[in-house]
Amino acid sequence: MKSTCPTLLVLLCCTLLPACSRPMPDRCVLTSSTRVQFDPELAPLAEYLTAYLPVTLAPNDANRNDAIRLRIDTALSAEAFRLEIDASGITLAGADYGGVFNGIQALFRSMPPEIYAKTRPERIELADTVWTDGPRFSYRGMMLDVARTWQGPDAVKRFIDLLAYHRINKLHLHLADDEGWRIEIRSHPELAEIGGFRGGDSPVRAVYGKWDEKYGGYFTQAEMRDLIDYAAVRNIEIIPEIDLPGHSRNIASVHPEIRCNYPPDTLATNGYDYRSAWCVAREENYALLADMLGEICELFPSEYIHVGGDEVDVSQWQRCPDCRRLMRQKGITDPHRLEDLFMKRVTEILAAHGKRPAVWNEAAASGEFTRDSRIYGWQHVKACLDATAKGYPTVVMPGAYFYFDMRQTPEEEGHDWAAIFDAKKVYGFDFAELGFSEEQMRHVAGLEGAFFSEAYVSHHPELPDYLDYMCYPRICALARIAWRGNEQGWEDFYRELVAEHYDRMVAMGIRFRLFPPRISYRDGTFTVETDDRSTIYYIEEGSPEEHRYKQPIHTDEPHRYRFFTRYHTARSPYVADKSYYRTLTPVFSLTTSMGESSSAPYANAETYKGLSRTRRACRRQDWIRYDFAEPVRCREMFLQTGNRQLPKTIITTGTVEISYDGQRFEPIGKLEKGSIALHPDRPVKSVRIVSTCDDNGTPYVTIQPPRIKPVI
Ligand code: TNX
């Protein structure tokens, strides 16, 4: 497939081809009198065009010379298109509906970026072009987790629009997980009516986000049907996921009987029930699964239904007398094989509705799983290598390259379990370098990015800032390599991003992330530079006020400055001199009223090497205490409960007391999202966090080492 970038074509035309040096009126010009003609099955696309361009529909008006003509040309390969623009108008032929849609996106890219703002400019003039192109992979996906952070129909439509501009053609919707159930099931309305809301008086506990309030939501089937249609117009297939048999604490809170049959160990954990998996041996479970998956199969037109299969805690099955009996009957000794049995039953349910299963890579680890399935390789590259080697059609999405809930530099927000990476690393994903053979490549269905949303919960879910910042421009890089590959090279793609995609994303209203500015601090002077047309700002410690950076800054207190850039809707992360990040590690001892976990003892935090955990959840009046060997003088002391940047396993509400002599304590503040930043004016001997909540929705409290900034 020949592919040519539009700027290159414009340049080529204008320098080499006489056609383009014709006077202006001879060019293709779109105005409100421009008509769109189309083959009947392309009607939704003609309609789609009218939202962006100043054109009107003209189904039976052939041969007008100012028309846009949308055609099917079956000689092209799947999803490919040929776009021809000249003075006679625009002819766009696609192999199929998707091909024409992809051609429309190519057409948009040869227009001023404002068209994405749907302002329908009055006149658009276009250079002559012949552009033939088609995708590298038939599967170009993005996963959105609406289970952890609920996002309603409007937010998902916006997300779909943005994906469509990038020619992503699959939206994998993570609809059910431990923390939320987001789709109406008519035969069991309680699943969504109860499971769609957590906290407050819901049996679904709050583990993320708000604690004293019941909140959430779910899609009715009518809303979902509307979304499916909306996506289909934009050449996007929605693939639903119900995560089974693990990640099922939500449905187990609504239907506790689906869990394994043994008394849970809830005493030491203040009532927290660990059990999150469906019992494999309980026959009634398959009737419930048949009901709910049956409705999912009827609702979603996708060939594959994603049924999860990741991170199953098999210890629940090992403790269950019924599962143990089943293992003996079947002659299995490895409890992981129970997942094969469960998935086989689920596959039969799907097959009865003409559907195939899609699963996370763990579900196919034994190799027993049906080859009719599609595997989503997420844990690491090796999981993708293994799945393709076994011959499974595989969606490649290892977390270290494609999980956009990962943070992008160490100081930013987000997870870090898979890697810390930005769009450059996404773009650099290279199958050959990573060891995929030609035979394995034949089993690669395509690529997918993912946005898991447990770290989004506290970011005003109603605002797209965090979602956009985490996803863009990483999705631009994903879309490019899924469509074309990365032969163009990073430097060139980066220049294209800045010169073209940035303005497009601004017009789309995306609050995307800019790459950080380059800063240097030498001989008492800060110098800051960018190469992306952005404006540089800085803030000084102790004040939120933003200042324009206009010239180098002279200071002998470099730790007080943080720099960042803005470009319309976009912004970069903060960057600072290394002195800003410097911390002290004074000797201290940690004690709590909740006991010490043997797997994450106090010593982890005391040595500043890791995190500690308590043995149980917190109750009112429980405390955590830090005693420093010597009083500590500092400009800031940050105390944190919970995992870093994740509102989970925290003390949800509490007060903080400080002592300068280790004996007399005085109140100094309240926890916010499990943490507090103190700015003591005297050396500190001890601090104490006191819980004001009964239960924190998780089985323990996590304690981080204190982060103490020196007085400089
Ligand atoms: C792993 S991806 C998970 C999710 C988390 C995600 C966070 C997968 C199949 N399981 O439950 O949300 O990491 O990055």
XYZ file of N, CA, C and O in Angstrom, residues 224-390:
668
model
N -26.830 2.227 25.743
C -25.707 1.496 25.148
C -25.954 1.266 23.656
O -25.043 1.406 22.846
N -27.200 0.968 23.291
C -27.501 0.771 21.865
C -27.189 2.046 21.085
O -26.624 2.013 20.000
N -27.522 3.161 21.683
C -27.255 4.454 21.051
C -25.739 4.667 20.898
O -25.258 5.119 19.857
N -24.998 4.292 21.916
C -23.530 4.423 21.850
C -22.938 3.509 20.778
O -22.019 3.893 20.055
N -23.471 2.287 20.710
C -22.976 1.324 19.713
C -23.183 1.900 18.305
O -22.281 1.862 17.464
N -24.368 2.490 18.079
C -24.654 3.087 16.770
C -23.757 4.294 16.517
O -23.240 4.483 15.413
N -23.603 5.100 17.530
C -22.771 6.307 17.405
C -21.344 5.915 17.011
O -20.729 6.512 16.135
N -20.837 4.871 17.681
C -19.484 4.402 17.383
C -19.418 3.802 15.977
O -18.467 4.044 15.231
N -20.451 3.051 15.597
C -20.437 2.371 14.294
C -20.390 3.379 13.150
O -19.682 3.165 12.163
N -21.098 4.494 13.290
C -21.031 5.543 12.263
C -19.571 5.973 12.090
O -19.123 6.258 10.988
N -18.844 5.976 13.187
C -17.447 6.425 13.173
C -16.465 5.268 13.003
O -15.309 5.349 13.410
N -16.943 4.196 12.418
C -16.103 3.023 12.125
C -15.467 2.419 13.371
O -14.354 1.899 13.336
N -16.153 2.523 14.491
C -15.619 1.952 15.735
C -16.571 0.877 16.227
O -17.778 1.101 16.344
N -15.989 -0.287 16.515
C -16.768 -1.369 17.099
C -16.554 -1.337 18.608
O -15.410 -1.258 19.067
N -17.642 -1.403 19.357
C -17.502 -1.478 20.819
C -17.434 -2.943 21.217
O -18.300 -3.743 20.848
N -16.380 -3.285 21.953
C -16.225 -4.651 22.460
C -16.410 -4.577 23.972
O -15.624 -3.940 24.669
N -17.498 -5.186 24.485
C -17.753 -5.072 25.919
C -16.900 -6.060 26.696
O -16.591 -7.148 26.202
N -16.525 -5.676 27.907
C -15.847 -6.633 28.787
C -16.584 -6.741 30.114
O -16.883 -5.739 30.765
N -16.874 -7.978 30.489
C -17.313 -8.298 31.846
C -16.168 -9.135 32.399
O -15.886 -10.224 31.902
N -15.480 -8.607 33.403
C -14.266 -9.277 33.888
C -14.651 -10.452 34.800
O -15.238 -10.262 35.855
N -14.319 -11.677 34.363
C -14.644 -12.926 35.058
C -13.395 -13.815 35.139
O -12.513 -13.612 34.323
N -13.300 -14.806 35.941
C -14.083 -15.052 37.149
C -13.543 -14.267 38.342
O -14.161 -14.266 39.398
N -12.376 -13.601 38.179
C -11.862 -12.725 39.243
C -12.431 -11.327 39.040
O -13.367 -11.146 38.256
N -11.857 -10.354 39.722
C -12.314 -8.957 39.600
C -13.829 -8.853 39.742
O -14.449 -8.015 39.108
N -14.433 -9.743 40.535
C -15.895 -9.823 40.592
C -16.446 -9.478 41.970
O -17.519 -9.937 42.358
N -15.717 -8.683 42.731
C -16.184 -8.347 44.072
C -17.490 -7.556 44.007
O -18.328 -7.660 44.874
N -17.643 -6.779 42.947
C -18.872 -5.987 42.836
C -20.095 -6.881 42.741
O -21.014 -6.782 43.557
N -20.090 -7.791 41.775
C -21.273 -8.651 41.627
C -21.425 -9.546 42.855
O -22.540 -9.857 43.283
N -20.295 -9.884 43.496
C -20.372 -10.702 44.705
C -20.932 -9.905 45.889
O -21.429 -10.492 46.851
N -20.861 -8.592 45.832
C -21.482 -7.798 46.896
C -22.994 -7.791 46.724
O -23.740 -7.660 47.687
N -23.437 -7.912 45.473
C -24.875 -7.910 45.188
C -25.437 -9.328 45.331
O -26.536 -9.523 45.833
N -24.666 -10.324 44.886
C -25.054 -11.742 44.980
C -23.956 -12.525 45.700
O -23.177 -13.240 45.059
N -23.909 -12.431 47.040
C -22.810 -13.079 47.785
C -22.736 -14.595 47.547
O -21.670 -15.186 47.699
N -23.862 -15.194 47.130
C -23.881 -16.653 46.970
C -22.997 -17.149 45.820
O -22.690 -18.332 45.756
N -22.542 -16.264 44.933
C -21.689 -16.740 43.825
C -20.270 -17.056 44.293
O -19.493 -17.666 43.584
N -19.952 -16.642 45.526
C -18.588 -16.844 46.022
C -18.395 -18.288 46.491
O -19.337 -19.040 46.671
N -17.136 -18.608 46.725
C -16.818 -19.948 47.202
C -17.382 -20.169 48.604
O -17.578 -19.237 49.377
N -17.584 -21.440 48.865
C -18.286 -21.851 50.059
C -17.318 -22.111 51.211
O -16.980 -23.245 51.498
N -16.843 -21.042 51.850
C -16.059 -21.202 53.078
C -16.191 -19.907 53.862
O -16.454 -18.847 53.284
N -16.043 -19.961 55.186
C -16.223 -18.724 55.949
C -15.052 -17.773 55.688
O -13.895 -18.172 55.869
N -15.340 -16.575 55.228
C -14.237 -15.663 54.931
C -13.558 -15.173 56.196
O -14.192 -15.100 57.253
N -12.310 -14.845 56.069
C -11.519 -14.359 57.182
C -11.695 -12.843 57.269
O -10.889 -12.077 56.770
N -12.800 -12.422 57.879
C -13.081 -10.985 57.870
C -12.795 -10.318 59.206
O -12.844 -9.106 59.308
N -12.473 -11.124 60.237
C -12.295 -10.525 61.562
C -11.098 -9.602 61.617
O -11.209 -8.424 61.931
N -9.942 -10.137 61.215
C -8.710 -9.372 61.301
C -8.735 -8.188 60.350
O -7.955 -7.268 60.470
N -9.610 -8.216 59.357
C -9.619 -7.142 58.370
C -10.824 -6.236 58.536
O -11.239 -5.560 57.609
N -11.416 -6.268 59.723
C -12.512 -5.357 60.019
C -13.687 -5.546 59.064
O -14.261 -4.598 58.550
N -14.000 -6.806 58.781
C -15.176 -7.072 57.975
C -14.940 -7.072 56.479
O -15.861 -7.250 55.703
N -13.721 -6.863 56.060
C -13.460 -6.832 54.621
C -13.408 -8.252 54.071
O -12.643 -9.086 54.544
N -14.236 -8.543 53.076
C -14.282 -9.882 52.499
C -13.390 -9.924 51.257
O -13.670 -9.263 50.262
N -12.321 -10.699 51.351
C -11.349 -10.765 50.258
C -11.924 -11.385 48.983
O -11.395 -11.209 47.913
N -12.975 -12.203 49.147
C -13.344 -13.081 48.028
C -13.878 -12.303 46.823
O -14.887 -11.619 46.916
N -13.192 -12.437 45.715
C -13.504 -11.632 44.535
C -13.756 -12.507 43.313
O -13.894 -11.994 42.212
N -13.760 -13.838 43.491
C -13.891 -14.722 42.325
C -15.179 -15.531 42.403
O -15.690 -15.812 43.489
N -15.697 -15.881 41.254
C -16.853 -16.774 41.185
C -16.417 -18.182 41.586
O -15.317 -18.630 41.214
N -17.277 -18.884 42.330
C -17.000 -20.280 42.642
C -17.172 -21.092 41.351
O -18.185 -20.955 40.654
N -16.185 -21.922 41.038
C -16.244 -22.688 39.784
C -17.198 -23.874 39.919
O -17.814 -24.314 38.951
N -17.342 -24.372 41.163
C -18.101 -25.614 41.350
C -19.599 -25.382 41.519
O -20.382 -26.326 41.464
N -20.015 -24.140 41.713
C -21.423 -23.886 42.007
C -22.227 -23.813 40.697
O -22.117 -22.865 39.924
N -23.037 -24.840 40.483
C -23.726 -25.001 39.188
C -24.662 -23.825 38.886
O -24.755 -23.369 37.741
N -25.339 -23.287 39.934
C -26.273 -22.171 39.708
C -25.566 -20.952 39.108
O -26.195 -20.121 38.451
N -24.258 -20.845 39.362
C -23.526 -19.687 38.826
C -23.620 -19.613 37.303
O -23.670 -18.533 36.726
N -23.652 -20.792 36.665
C -23.644 -20.784 35.200
C -25.004 -20.358 34.650
O -25.080 -19.841 33.533
N -26.059 -20.557 35.453
C -27.377 -20.067 35.020
C -27.393 -18.538 35.055
O -27.869 -17.887 34.115
N -26.828 -17.962 36.118
C -26.757 -16.492 36.204
C -25.873 -15.942 35.080
O -26.213 -14.953 34.424
N -24.736 -16.625 34.847
C -23.835 -16.186 33.770
C -24.542 -16.252 32.415
O -24.377 -15.359 31.574
N -25.342 -17.315 32.217
C -26.041 -17.461 30.936
C -27.037 -16.316 30.755
O -27.161 -15.753 29.667
N -27.723 -15.953 31.838
C -28.677 -14.832 31.749
C -27.958 -13.554 31.357
O -28.334 -12.860 30.431
N -26.905 -13.238 32.110
C -26.328 -11.906 31.895
C -25.482 -11.862 30.629
O -25.572 -10.887 29.875
N -24.726 -12.909 30.353
C -23.933 -12.887 29.116
C -24.846 -12.985 27.895
O -24.563 -12.423 26.838
N -25.972 -13.708 28.056
C -26.937 -13.798 26.964
C -27.404 -12.405 26.554
O -27.445 -12.064 25.366
N -27.711 -11.574 27.550
C -28.159 -10.212 27.226
C -27.036 -9.386 26.607
O -27.267 -8.585 25.698
N -25.827 -9.589 27.119
C -24.673 -8.856 26.558
C -24.495 -9.247 25.077
O -24.272 -8.398 24.219
N -24.613 -10.548 24.800
C -24.454 -11.028 23.414
C -25.535 -10.441 22.505
O -25.265 -10.102 21.359
N -26.748 -10.337 23.015
C -27.838 -9.786 22.189
C -27.639 -8.293 21.941
O -27.959 -7.780 20.883
N -27.105 -7.627 22.956
C -26.981 -6.166 22.876
C -25.857 -5.725 21.949
O -26.000 -4.794 21.168
N -24.713 -6.402 22.042
C -23.525 -5.936 21.318
C -23.344 -6.714 20.020
O -23.258 -7.946 20.050
N -23.221 -6.036 18.888
C -23.026 -6.753 17.625
C -21.613 -7.328 17.451
O -21.388 -8.086 16.510
N -20.667 -7.004 18.324
C -19.280 -7.445 18.108
C -19.179 -8.974 18.101
O -19.903 -9.658 18.831
N -18.268 -9.466 17.279
C -18.082 -10.923 17.160
C -17.517 -11.504 18.467
O -17.844 -12.613 18.869
N -16.662 -10.716 19.111
C -16.031 -11.182 20.349
C -16.637 -10.472 21.555
O -16.928 -9.277 21.495
N -16.804 -11.222 22.638
C -17.208 -10.630 23.917
C -16.047 -10.886 24.876
O -15.592 -12.029 25.025
N -15.550 -9.813 25.505
C -14.395 -9.964 26.397
C -14.879 -10.426 27.770
O -15.739 -9.769 28.369
N -14.347 -11.561 28.217
C -14.806 -12.111 29.496
C -13.694 -12.124 30.548
O -13.739 -12.890 31.500
N -12.712 -11.251 30.377
C -11.719 -11.033 31.432
C -10.699 -12.145 31.530
O -9.981 -12.455 30.590
N -10.634 -12.759 32.726
C -9.703 -13.866 32.916
C -8.387 -13.469 33.559
O -7.493 -14.294 33.720
N -8.238 -12.190 33.977
C -6.965 -11.754 34.554
C -6.989 -11.829 36.071
O -8.051 -11.793 36.693
N -5.791 -11.953 36.630
C -5.540 -11.763 38.063
C -6.533 -12.485 38.973
O -7.125 -11.891 39.873
N -6.723 -13.778 38.737
C -7.636 -14.534 39.591
C -6.863 -15.018 40.819
O -5.804 -15.627 40.694
N -7.409 -14.728 41.992
C -6.785 -15.184 43.228
C -7.282 -16.607 43.505
O -8.368 -16.803 44.053
N -6.473 -17.602 43.110
C -6.940 -18.998 43.176
C -6.976 -19.547 44.599
O -7.512 -20.629 44.829
N -6.427 -18.779 45.563
C -6.456 -19.292 46.942
C -7.913 -19.467 47.404
O -8.204 -20.284 48.267
N -8.830 -18.691 46.803
C -10.252 -18.836 47.178
C -10.758 -20.211 46.775
O -11.532 -20.840 47.487
N -10.348 -20.686 45.621
C -10.773 -22.004 45.145
C -10.106 -23.113 45.973
O -10.711 -24.140 46.247
N -8.842 -22.844 46.383
C -8.136 -23.863 47.170
C -8.779 -24.067 48.535
O -8.698 -25.135 49.115
N -9.414 -23.026 49.061
C -10.030 -23.131 50.383
C -11.478 -23.603 50.317
O -12.109 -23.809 51.339
N -12.013 -23.744 49.113
C -13.435 -24.053 48.964
C -13.627 -25.566 48.818
O -13.079 -26.187 47.903
N -14.396 -26.193 49.736
C -14.572 -27.654 49.652
C -15.191 -28.083 48.321
O -14.834 -29.130 47.771
N -16.085 -27.268 47.778
C -16.744 -27.644 46.518
C -15.751 -27.607 45.350
O -15.751 -28.485 44.489
N -14.913 -26.569 45.317
C -13.915 -26.485 44.237
C -12.893 -27.616 44.379
O -12.442 -28.194 43.390
N -12.548 -27.951 45.640
C -11.580 -29.043 45.841
C -12.167 -30.369 45.364
O -11.476 -31.171 44.726
N -13.459 -30.565 45.635
C -14.116 -31.795 45.179
C -14.105 -31.850 43.643
O -13.804 -32.873 43.044
N -14.406 -30.727 43.031
C -14.422 -30.662 41.565
C -13.035 -30.999 40.998
O -12.906 -31.725 40.004
N -11.989 -30.497 41.648
C -10.628 -30.785 41.186
C -10.348 -32.286 41.245
O -9.781 -32.854 40.318
N -10.781 -32.904 42.368
C -10.561 -34.359 42.487
C -11.304 -35.100 41.385
O -10.747 -35.967 40.715
N -12.572 -34.718 41.186
C -13.384 -35.365 40.139
C -12.719 -35.280 38.775
O -12.724 -36.217 37.993
N -12.166 -34.106 38.470
C -11.589 -33.870 37.144
C -10.131 -34.316 37.079
O -9.481 -34.175 36.035
N -9.603 -34.743 38.228
C -8.201 -35.185 38.263
C -7.215 -34.045 38.069
O -6.160 -34.218 37.460
N -7.563 -32.832 38.549
C -6.605 -31.718 38.432
C -5.960 -31.445 39.782
O -6.604 -31.547 40.837
N -4.706 -31.076 39.746
C -4.017 -30.730 40.988
C -3.692 -29.234 41.019
O -3.558 -28.657 42.095
N -3.562 -28.614 39.847
C -3.224 -27.189 39.798
C -4.531 -26.376 39.798
O -5.328 -26.466 38.861
N -4.746 -25.551 40.845
C -6.011 -24.800 40.912
C -6.210 -23.842 39.729
O -7.335 -23.464 39.423
N -5.117 -23.450 39.073
C -5.272 -22.560 37.910
C -6.099 -23.213 36.810
O -6.720 -22.533 36.006
N -6.078 -24.562 36.795
C -6.844 -25.259 35.751
C -8.346 -25.106 35.952
O -9.133 -25.307 35.042
N -8.739 -24.721 37.177
C -10.162 -24.445 37.390
C -10.613 -23.268 36.526
O -11.756 -23.192 36.092
N -9.681 -22.349 36.270
C -10.043 -21.214 35.407
C -10.351 -21.714 33.993
O -11.263 -21.215 33.338
N -9.590 -22.731 33.540
C -9.887 -23.318 32.221
C -11.316 -23.871 32.189
O -12.050 -23.677 31.224
N -11.672 -24.590 33.285
C -13.018 -25.167 33.340
C -14.091 -24.088 33.300
O -15.076 -24.183 32.565
N -13.859 -23.044 34.110
C -14.829 -21.940 34.169
C -14.959 -21.285 32.795
O -16.063 -21.054 32.290
N -13.815 -21.003 32.186
C -13.834 -20.299 30.903
C -14.449 -21.157 29.799
O -15.031 -20.637 28.856
N -14.311 -22.468 29.948
C -14.906 -23.358 28.952
C -16.430 -23.230 29.005
O -17.098 -23.115 27.974
N -16.961 -23.183 30.220
C -18.413 -23.029 30.372
C -18.876 -21.681 29.815
O -19.905 -21.581 29.145
N -18.101 -20.639 30.116
C -18.452 -19.300 29.628
C -18.412 -19.275 28.096
O -19.294 -18.716 27.440
N -17.406 -19.942 27.537
C -17.283 -20.008 26.077
C -18.496 -20.696 25.457
O -18.988 -20.269 24.404
N -18.995 -21.744 26.131
C -20.187 -22.442 25.617
C -21.402 -21.512 25.603
O -22.203 -21.530 24.667
N -21.495 -20.684 26.651
C -22.621 -19.726 26.702
C -22.518 -18.757 25.523
O -23.489 -18.490 24.819
N -21.299 -18.244 25.298
C -21.118 -17.288 24.196
C -21.411 -17.959 22.856
O -22.082 -17.381 21.990
N -20.910 -19.189 22.712
C -21.077 -19.897 21.435
C -22.554 -20.106 21.119
O -22.971 -20.017 19.957
N -23.363 -20.341 22.173
C -24.799 -20.531 21.952
C -25.437 -19.286 21.343
O -26.512 -19.341 20.759
N -24.757 -18.138 21.508
C -25.264 -16.888 20.919
C -24.442 -16.477 19.696
O -24.496 -15.323 19.271
N -23.620 -17.413 19.194
C -22.833 -17.117 17.995
C -21.648 -16.197 18.237
O -21.175 -15.534 17.326
N -21.176 -16.137 19.493
C -20.063 -15.234 19.818
C -18.815 -16.026 20.207
O -18.895 -17.170 20.647
N -17.684 -15.342 20.090
C -16.416 -15.935 20.527
C -15.892 -15.172 21.751
O -16.155 -13.974 21.885
N -15.068 -15.861 22.586
C -14.533 -15.182 23.774
C -13.242 -14.411 23.477
O -12.401 -14.870 22.700
N -13.106 -13.270 24.106
C -11.829 -12.559 24.150
C -11.403 -12.561 25.610
O -12.253 -12.414 26.489
N -10.117 -12.772 25.861
C -9.654 -12.869 27.256
C -8.282 -12.218 27.441
O -7.508 -12.096 26.494
N -7.989 -11.817 28.674
C -6.636 -11.374 29.040
C -5.696 -12.574 29.000
O -6.137 -13.722 29.151
N -4.417 -12.311 28.855
C -3.477 -13.398 28.539
C -3.427 -14.543 29.553
O -3.241 -15.699 29.174
N -3.662 -14.248 30.848
C -3.568 -15.326 31.841
C -4.518 -16.481 31.519
O -4.220 -17.640 31.798
N -5.691 -16.148 30.957
C -6.716 -17.171 30.732
C -6.259 -18.198 29.705
O -6.793 -19.311 29.652
N -5.270 -17.835 28.890
C -4.817 -18.763 27.849
C -3.443 -19.333 28.171
O -2.821 -19.984 27.333
N -2.995 -19.093 29.412
C -1.623 -19.481 29.757
C -1.398 -20.983 29.615
O -0.328 -21.433 29.220
N -2.426 -21.780 29.934
C -2.229 -23.230 29.886
C -2.203 -23.736 28.445
O -1.779 -24.856 28.187
N -2.669 -22.919 27.512
C -2.722 -23.365 26.120
C -3.933 -24.225 25.822
O -4.168 -24.635 24.699
N -4.758 -24.494 26.871
C -5.941 -25.345 26.707
C -7.100 -24.558 26.103
O -8.059 -25.133 25.606
N -7.003 -23.252 26.235
C -8.149 -22.420 25.876
C -8.393 -22.454 24.371
O -7.460 -22.513 23.572
N -9.676 -22.386 24.004
C -10.057 -22.529 22.603
C -9.337 -21.545 21.669
O -9.203 -20.359 21.998
N -8.903 -22.057 20.514
C -8.229 -21.210 19.521
C -9.218 -20.252 18.847
O -8.839 -19.399 18.064
N -10.500 -20.435 19.147
C -11.528 -19.535 18.639
C -11.492 -18.179 19.325
O -12.222 -17.271 18.958
N -10.673 -18.091 20.370
C -10.685 -16.880 21.183
C -9.686 -15.860 20.657
O -8.866 -16.157 19.798
N -9.775 -14.685 21.211
C -8.776 -13.656 20.932
C -8.109 -13.321 22.268
O -8.787 -13.189 23.290
N -6.774 -13.244 22.239
C -6.030 -13.012 23.486
C -5.560 -11.567 23.542
O -5.062 -11.034 22.545
N -5.716 -10.963 24.705
C -5.229 -9.598 24.928
C -3.987 -9.698 25.819
O -4.101 -9.996 27.016
N -2.818 -9.474 25.226
C -1.549 -9.620 25.955
C -1.212 -8.320 26.661
O -0.846 -7.346 26.010
N -1.347 -8.305 27.995
C -1.198 -7.039 28.724
C -0.037 -7.030 29.709
O 0.553 -5.993 29.974
N 0.302 -8.240 30.261
C 1.246 -8.207 31.389
C 2.642 -7.754 30.977
O 3.281 -6.994 31.668
N 3.106 -8.313 29.855
C 4.440 -7.985 29.363
C 4.540 -8.437 27.911
O 3.633 -9.122 27.403
N 5.643 -8.070 27.269
C 5.831 -8.444 25.863
C 5.823 -9.968 25.735
O 5.270 -10.535 24.780
N 6.420 -10.641 26.736
C 6.513 -12.099 26.652
C 5.125 -12.746 26.553
O 4.941 -13.735 25.838
N 4.161 -12.184 27.251
C 2.796 -12.737 27.188
C 2.280 -12.674 25.745
O 1.556 -13.576 25.296
N 2.657 -11.647 25.028
C 2.214 -11.490 23.624
C 2.991 -12.445 22.725
O 2.426 -13.035 21.786
N 4.285 -12.592 23.042
C 5.102 -13.546 22.265
C 4.546 -14.957 22.446
O 4.410 -15.720 21.483
N 4.192 -15.313 23.689
C 3.676 -16.657 23.972
C 2.349 -16.898 23.264
O 2.142 -17.948 22.654
N 1.441 -15.925 23.362
C 0.102 -16.114 22.776
C 0.207 -16.261 21.254
O -0.461 -17.122 20.663
N 1.048 -15.447 20.616
C 1.178 -15.554 19.152
C 1.886 -16.852 18.782
O 1.561 -17.466 17.764
N 2.833 -17.291 19.626
C 3.534 -18.549 19.333
C 2.567 -19.729 19.394
O 2.691 -20.696 18.646
N 1.577 -19.628 20.293
C 0.589 -20.712 20.386
C -0.462 -20.597 19.295
O -1.355 -21.446 19.202
